[in-house]
mmCIF file of C-alpha atoms and ligand atoms in Angstrom:
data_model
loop_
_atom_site.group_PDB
_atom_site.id
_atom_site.type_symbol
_atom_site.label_atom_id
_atom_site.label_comp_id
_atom_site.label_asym_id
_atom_site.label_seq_id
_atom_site.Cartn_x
_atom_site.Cartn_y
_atom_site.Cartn_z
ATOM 1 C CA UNK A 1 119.589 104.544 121.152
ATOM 2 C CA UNK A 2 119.019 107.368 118.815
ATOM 3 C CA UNK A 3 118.425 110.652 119.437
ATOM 4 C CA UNK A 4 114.547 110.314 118.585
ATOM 5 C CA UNK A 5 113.979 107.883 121.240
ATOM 6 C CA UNK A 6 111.014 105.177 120.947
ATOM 7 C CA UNK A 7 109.037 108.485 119.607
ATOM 8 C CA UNK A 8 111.548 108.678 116.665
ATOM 9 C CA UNK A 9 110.591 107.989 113.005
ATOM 10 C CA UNK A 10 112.122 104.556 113.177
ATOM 11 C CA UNK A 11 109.629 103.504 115.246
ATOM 12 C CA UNK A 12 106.960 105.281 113.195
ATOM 13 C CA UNK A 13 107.713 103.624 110.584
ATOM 14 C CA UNK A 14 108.128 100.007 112.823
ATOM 15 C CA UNK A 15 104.561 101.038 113.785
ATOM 16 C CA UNK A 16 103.098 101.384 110.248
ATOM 17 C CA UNK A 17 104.933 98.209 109.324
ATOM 18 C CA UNK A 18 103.283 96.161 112.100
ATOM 19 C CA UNK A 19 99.848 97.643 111.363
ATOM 20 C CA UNK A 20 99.894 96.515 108.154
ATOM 21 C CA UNK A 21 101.211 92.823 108.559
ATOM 22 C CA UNK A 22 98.730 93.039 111.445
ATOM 23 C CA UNK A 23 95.963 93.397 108.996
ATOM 24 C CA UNK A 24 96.945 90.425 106.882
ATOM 25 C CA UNK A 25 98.128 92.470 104.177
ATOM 26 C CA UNK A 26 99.199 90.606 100.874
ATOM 27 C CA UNK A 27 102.649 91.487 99.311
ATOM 28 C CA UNK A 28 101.387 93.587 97.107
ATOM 29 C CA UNK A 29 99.638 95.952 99.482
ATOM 30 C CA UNK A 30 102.506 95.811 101.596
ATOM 31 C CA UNK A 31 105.197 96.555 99.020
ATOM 32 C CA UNK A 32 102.405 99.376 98.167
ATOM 33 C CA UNK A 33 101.775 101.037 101.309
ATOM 34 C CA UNK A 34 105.108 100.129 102.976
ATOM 35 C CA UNK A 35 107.190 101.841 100.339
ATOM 36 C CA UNK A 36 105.130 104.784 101.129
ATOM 37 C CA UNK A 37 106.318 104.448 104.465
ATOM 38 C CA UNK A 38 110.001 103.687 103.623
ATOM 39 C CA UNK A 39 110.162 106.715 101.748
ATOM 40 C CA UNK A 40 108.886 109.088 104.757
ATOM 41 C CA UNK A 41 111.728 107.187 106.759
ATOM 42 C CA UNK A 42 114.635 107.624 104.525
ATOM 43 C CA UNK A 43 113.349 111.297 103.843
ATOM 44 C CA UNK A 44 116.034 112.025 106.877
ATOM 45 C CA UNK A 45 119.159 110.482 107.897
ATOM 46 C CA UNK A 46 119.219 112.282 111.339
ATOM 47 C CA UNK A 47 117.573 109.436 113.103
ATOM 48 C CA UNK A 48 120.343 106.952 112.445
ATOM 49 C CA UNK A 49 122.668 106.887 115.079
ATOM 50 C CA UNK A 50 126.563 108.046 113.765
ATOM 51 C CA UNK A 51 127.914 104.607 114.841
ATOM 52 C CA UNK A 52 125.642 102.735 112.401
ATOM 53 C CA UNK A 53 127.148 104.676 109.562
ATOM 54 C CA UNK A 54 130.548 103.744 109.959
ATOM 55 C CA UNK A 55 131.844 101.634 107.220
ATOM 56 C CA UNK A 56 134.640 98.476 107.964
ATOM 57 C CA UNK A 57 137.054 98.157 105.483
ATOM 58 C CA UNK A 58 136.784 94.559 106.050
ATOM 59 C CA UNK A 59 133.232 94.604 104.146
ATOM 60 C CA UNK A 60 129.881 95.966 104.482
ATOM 61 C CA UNK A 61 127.826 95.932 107.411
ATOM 62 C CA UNK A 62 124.283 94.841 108.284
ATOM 63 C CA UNK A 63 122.974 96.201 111.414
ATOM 64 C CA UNK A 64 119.994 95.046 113.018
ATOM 65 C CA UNK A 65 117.589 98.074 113.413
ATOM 66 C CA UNK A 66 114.244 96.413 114.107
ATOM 67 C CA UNK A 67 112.902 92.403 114.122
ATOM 68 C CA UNK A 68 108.978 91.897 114.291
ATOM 69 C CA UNK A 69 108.520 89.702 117.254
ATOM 70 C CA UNK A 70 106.369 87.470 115.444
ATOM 71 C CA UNK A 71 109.336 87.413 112.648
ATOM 72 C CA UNK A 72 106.939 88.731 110.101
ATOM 73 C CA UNK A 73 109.891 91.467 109.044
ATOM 74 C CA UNK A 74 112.836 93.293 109.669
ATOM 75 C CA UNK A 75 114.445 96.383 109.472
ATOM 76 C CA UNK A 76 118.148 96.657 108.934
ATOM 77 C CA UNK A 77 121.025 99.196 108.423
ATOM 78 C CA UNK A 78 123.676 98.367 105.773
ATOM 79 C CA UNK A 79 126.716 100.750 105.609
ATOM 80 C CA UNK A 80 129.129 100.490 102.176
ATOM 81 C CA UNK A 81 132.721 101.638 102.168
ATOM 82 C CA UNK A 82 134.241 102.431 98.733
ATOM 83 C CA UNK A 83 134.126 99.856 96.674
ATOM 84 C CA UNK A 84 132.195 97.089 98.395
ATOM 85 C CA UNK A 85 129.567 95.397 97.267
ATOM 86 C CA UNK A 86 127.996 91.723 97.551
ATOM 87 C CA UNK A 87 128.152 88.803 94.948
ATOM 88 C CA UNK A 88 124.993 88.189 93.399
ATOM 89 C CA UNK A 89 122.288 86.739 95.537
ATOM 90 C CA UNK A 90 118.490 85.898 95.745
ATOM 91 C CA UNK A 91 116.667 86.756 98.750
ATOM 92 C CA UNK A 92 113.583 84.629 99.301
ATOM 93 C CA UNK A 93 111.170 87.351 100.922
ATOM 94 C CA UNK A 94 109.784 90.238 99.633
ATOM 95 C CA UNK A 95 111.900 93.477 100.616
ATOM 96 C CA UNK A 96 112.195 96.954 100.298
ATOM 97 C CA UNK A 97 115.761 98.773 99.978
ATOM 98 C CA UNK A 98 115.691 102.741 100.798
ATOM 99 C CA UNK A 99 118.841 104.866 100.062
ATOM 100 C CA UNK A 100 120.166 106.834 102.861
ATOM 101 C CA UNK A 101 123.068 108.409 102.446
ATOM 102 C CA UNK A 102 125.426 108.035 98.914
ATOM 103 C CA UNK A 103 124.819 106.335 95.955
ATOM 104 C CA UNK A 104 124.046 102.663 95.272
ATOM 105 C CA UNK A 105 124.531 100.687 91.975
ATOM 106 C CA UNK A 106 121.820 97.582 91.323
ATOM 107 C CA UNK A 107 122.466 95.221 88.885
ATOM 108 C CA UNK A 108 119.193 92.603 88.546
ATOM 109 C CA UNK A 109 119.802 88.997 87.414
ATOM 110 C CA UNK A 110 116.913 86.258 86.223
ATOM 111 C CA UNK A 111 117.482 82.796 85.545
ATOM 112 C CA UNK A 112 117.948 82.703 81.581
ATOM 113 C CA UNK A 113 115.701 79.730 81.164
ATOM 114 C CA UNK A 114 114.379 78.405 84.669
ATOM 115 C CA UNK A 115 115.037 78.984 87.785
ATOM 116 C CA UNK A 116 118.414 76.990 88.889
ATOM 117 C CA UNK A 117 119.600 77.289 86.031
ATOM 118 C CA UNK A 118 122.364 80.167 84.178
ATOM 119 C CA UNK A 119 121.782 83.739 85.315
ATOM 120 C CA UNK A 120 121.234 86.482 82.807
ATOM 121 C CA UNK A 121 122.083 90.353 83.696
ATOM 122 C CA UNK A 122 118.854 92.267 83.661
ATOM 123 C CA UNK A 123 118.458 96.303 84.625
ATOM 124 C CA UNK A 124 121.493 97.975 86.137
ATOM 125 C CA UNK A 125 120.540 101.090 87.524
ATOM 126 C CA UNK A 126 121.277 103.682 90.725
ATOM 127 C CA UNK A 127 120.085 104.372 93.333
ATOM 128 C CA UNK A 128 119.979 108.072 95.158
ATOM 129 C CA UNK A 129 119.176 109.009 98.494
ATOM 130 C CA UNK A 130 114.949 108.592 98.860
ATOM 131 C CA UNK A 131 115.251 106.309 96.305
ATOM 132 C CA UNK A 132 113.540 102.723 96.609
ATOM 133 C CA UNK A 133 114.075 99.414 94.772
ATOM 134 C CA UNK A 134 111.348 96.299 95.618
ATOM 135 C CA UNK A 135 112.307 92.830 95.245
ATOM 136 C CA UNK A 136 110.152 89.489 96.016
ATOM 137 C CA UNK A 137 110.592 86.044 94.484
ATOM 138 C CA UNK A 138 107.161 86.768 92.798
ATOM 139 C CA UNK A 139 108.845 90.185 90.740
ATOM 140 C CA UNK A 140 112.213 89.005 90.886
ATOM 141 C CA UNK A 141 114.706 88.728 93.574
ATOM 142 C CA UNK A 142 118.431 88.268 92.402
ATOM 143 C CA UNK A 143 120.765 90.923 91.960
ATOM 144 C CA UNK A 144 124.295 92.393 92.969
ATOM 145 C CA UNK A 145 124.496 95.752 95.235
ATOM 146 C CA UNK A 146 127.445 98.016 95.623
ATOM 147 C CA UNK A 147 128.876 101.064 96.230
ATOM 148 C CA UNK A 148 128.804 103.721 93.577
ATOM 149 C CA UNK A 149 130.313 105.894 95.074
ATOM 150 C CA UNK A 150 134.057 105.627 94.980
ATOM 151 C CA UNK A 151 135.414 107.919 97.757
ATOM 152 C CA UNK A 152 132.121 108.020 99.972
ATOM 153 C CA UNK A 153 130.249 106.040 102.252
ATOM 154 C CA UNK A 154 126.606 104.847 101.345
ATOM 155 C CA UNK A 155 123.647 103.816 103.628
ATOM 156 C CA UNK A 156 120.466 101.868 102.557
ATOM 157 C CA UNK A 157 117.616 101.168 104.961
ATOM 158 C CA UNK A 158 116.337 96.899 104.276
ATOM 159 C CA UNK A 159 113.000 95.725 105.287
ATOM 160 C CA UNK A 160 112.537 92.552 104.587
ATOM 161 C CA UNK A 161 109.432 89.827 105.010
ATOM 162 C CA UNK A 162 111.965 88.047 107.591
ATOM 163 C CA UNK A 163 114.505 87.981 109.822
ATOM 164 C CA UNK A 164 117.043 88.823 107.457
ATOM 165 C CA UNK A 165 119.336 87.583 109.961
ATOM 166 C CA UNK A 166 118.609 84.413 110.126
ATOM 167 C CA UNK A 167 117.080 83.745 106.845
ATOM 168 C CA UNK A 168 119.138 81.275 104.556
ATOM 169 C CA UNK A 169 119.452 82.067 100.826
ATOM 170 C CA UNK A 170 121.122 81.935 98.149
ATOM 171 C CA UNK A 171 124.534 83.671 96.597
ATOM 172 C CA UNK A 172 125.406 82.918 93.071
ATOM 173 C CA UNK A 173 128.916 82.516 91.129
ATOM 174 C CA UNK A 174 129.180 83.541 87.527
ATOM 175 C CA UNK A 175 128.237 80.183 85.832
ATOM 176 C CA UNK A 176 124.569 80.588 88.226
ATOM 177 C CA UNK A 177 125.829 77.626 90.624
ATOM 178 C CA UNK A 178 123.905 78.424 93.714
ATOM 179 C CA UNK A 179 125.628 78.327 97.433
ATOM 180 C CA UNK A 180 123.514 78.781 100.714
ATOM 181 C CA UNK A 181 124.368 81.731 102.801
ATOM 182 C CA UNK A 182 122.869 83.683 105.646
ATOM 183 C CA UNK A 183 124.127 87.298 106.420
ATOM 184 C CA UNK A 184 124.736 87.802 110.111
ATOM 185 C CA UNK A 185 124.262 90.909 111.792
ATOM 186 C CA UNK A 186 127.360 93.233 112.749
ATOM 187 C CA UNK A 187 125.684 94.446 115.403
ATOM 188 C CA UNK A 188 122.428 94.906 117.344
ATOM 189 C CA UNK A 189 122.895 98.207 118.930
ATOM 190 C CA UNK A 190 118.624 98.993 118.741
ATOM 191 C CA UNK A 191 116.247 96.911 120.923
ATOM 192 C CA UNK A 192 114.618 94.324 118.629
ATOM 193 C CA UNK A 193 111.306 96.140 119.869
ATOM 194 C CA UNK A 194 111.314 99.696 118.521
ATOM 195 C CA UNK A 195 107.531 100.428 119.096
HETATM 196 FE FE1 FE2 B 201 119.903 92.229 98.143
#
C-alpha cells in the first residue's frame, strides 16, 4: 500500500478516471480531460511505493496499479533498467503514457501503405518527467519505448482503455510481420480497487 493510503493521489486520479468513463465520455474527451489528470498524477513520484520502482535486469516491468472493475481501463507501473526497451508493438486501446521518473525515448511507426502491411518509422522523440504521449488506433498506436537513460532507472505511469493485462495485441519484427502478444503483470502489489 502506499504511503497515501486510499486518500492518495492514485486514487484521485482512479476517481477522475471512473467519473469520466462513467459519463460515457468519447475518446477524445477522455484523452482530453484524462491527460489533464495524468499530468496532476505524475506531477509527484512520492506516491509510488519504492518496490514498484525497482528495475529487473531480466527486462522491464509492468505492475498492476489500478483495473476498472467494469474493465473500462487500467492503470499500470512500468519500471526500465538501462537499456531496455520493447520491440515495436500496437496497442489496440486508446492510452495515455506519463513519465515518472528518468527519461524515455518513443519512436512511432505507421503502416507505409495499409495497415498489415510494412511499417514505416514516424516521430522519435523523449520523453521527461510530466511529460505525456497519447496513443489510440484512431491517432496511431504503434511504436517502440525504451530507456534513454543509460545509467538510470525510468518510470512511466500507463492508462489504458483496458485491462492491459489481459489485452492481446500485436508486436512487430522489422519486415512489419505481426505476432500476438499479451504483457503480463509482474506484480499486483495495489488492490485492483483503488477508490
Ligand atoms: Fe506502448
Amino acid at each position: 500500500m502506499n504511503a497515501h493510503g486510499d486518500a492518495g493521489p492514485l486514487a484521485d486520479f482512479v476517481r477522475g478516471m471512473t467519473a469520466l468513463v462513467d459519463h460515457g465520455a468519447d475518446e477524445a474527451t477522455i484523452l482530453r480531460d484524462g491527460r489533464a489528470l495524468l499530468a496532476s498524477l505524475i506531477a509527484q513520484e512520492d506516491w509510488l511505493p519504492d518496490a514498484l520502482m525497482q528495475p529487473d535486469p531480466d527486462g522491464y516491468r509492468i505492475h498492476r496499479l489500478h483495473v476498472d472493475p467494469a474493465g473500462r481501463f487500467s492503470v499500470s507501473a512500468m519500471v526500465w533498467g538501462p537499456g531496455q526497451g520493447t520491440p515495436i508493438h500496437d496497442h489496440t486501446v486508446w492510452g495515455m503514457v506519463g513519465v515518472l521518473k528518468g527519461r524515455e525515448r518513443c519512436e512511432e511507426f505507421s503502416p507505409l501503405l495499409e495497415p498489415g502491411g510494412p511499417l514505416v518509422q514516424g516521430h522519435v522523440h523523449e520523453l521527461a518527467p510530466g511529460d505525456i504521449d497519447l496513443v489510440s488506433p484512431t491517432i496511431g498506436d504503434i511504436h517502440r519505448v525504451s530507456n534513454a537513460l543509460e545509467d538510470g532507472v525510468s518510470v512511466s505511469i500507463h492508462v489504458y482503455g483496458g485491462d492491459i493485462g489481459a489485452i492481446e495485441r500485436s508486436r512487430f519484427d522489422d519486415t512489419g510481420r505481426a505476432t500476438p502478444f499479451v504483457s503480463p503483470y509482474a506484480s499486483c502489489l495495489l488492490p485492483s480497487r483503488a477508490a
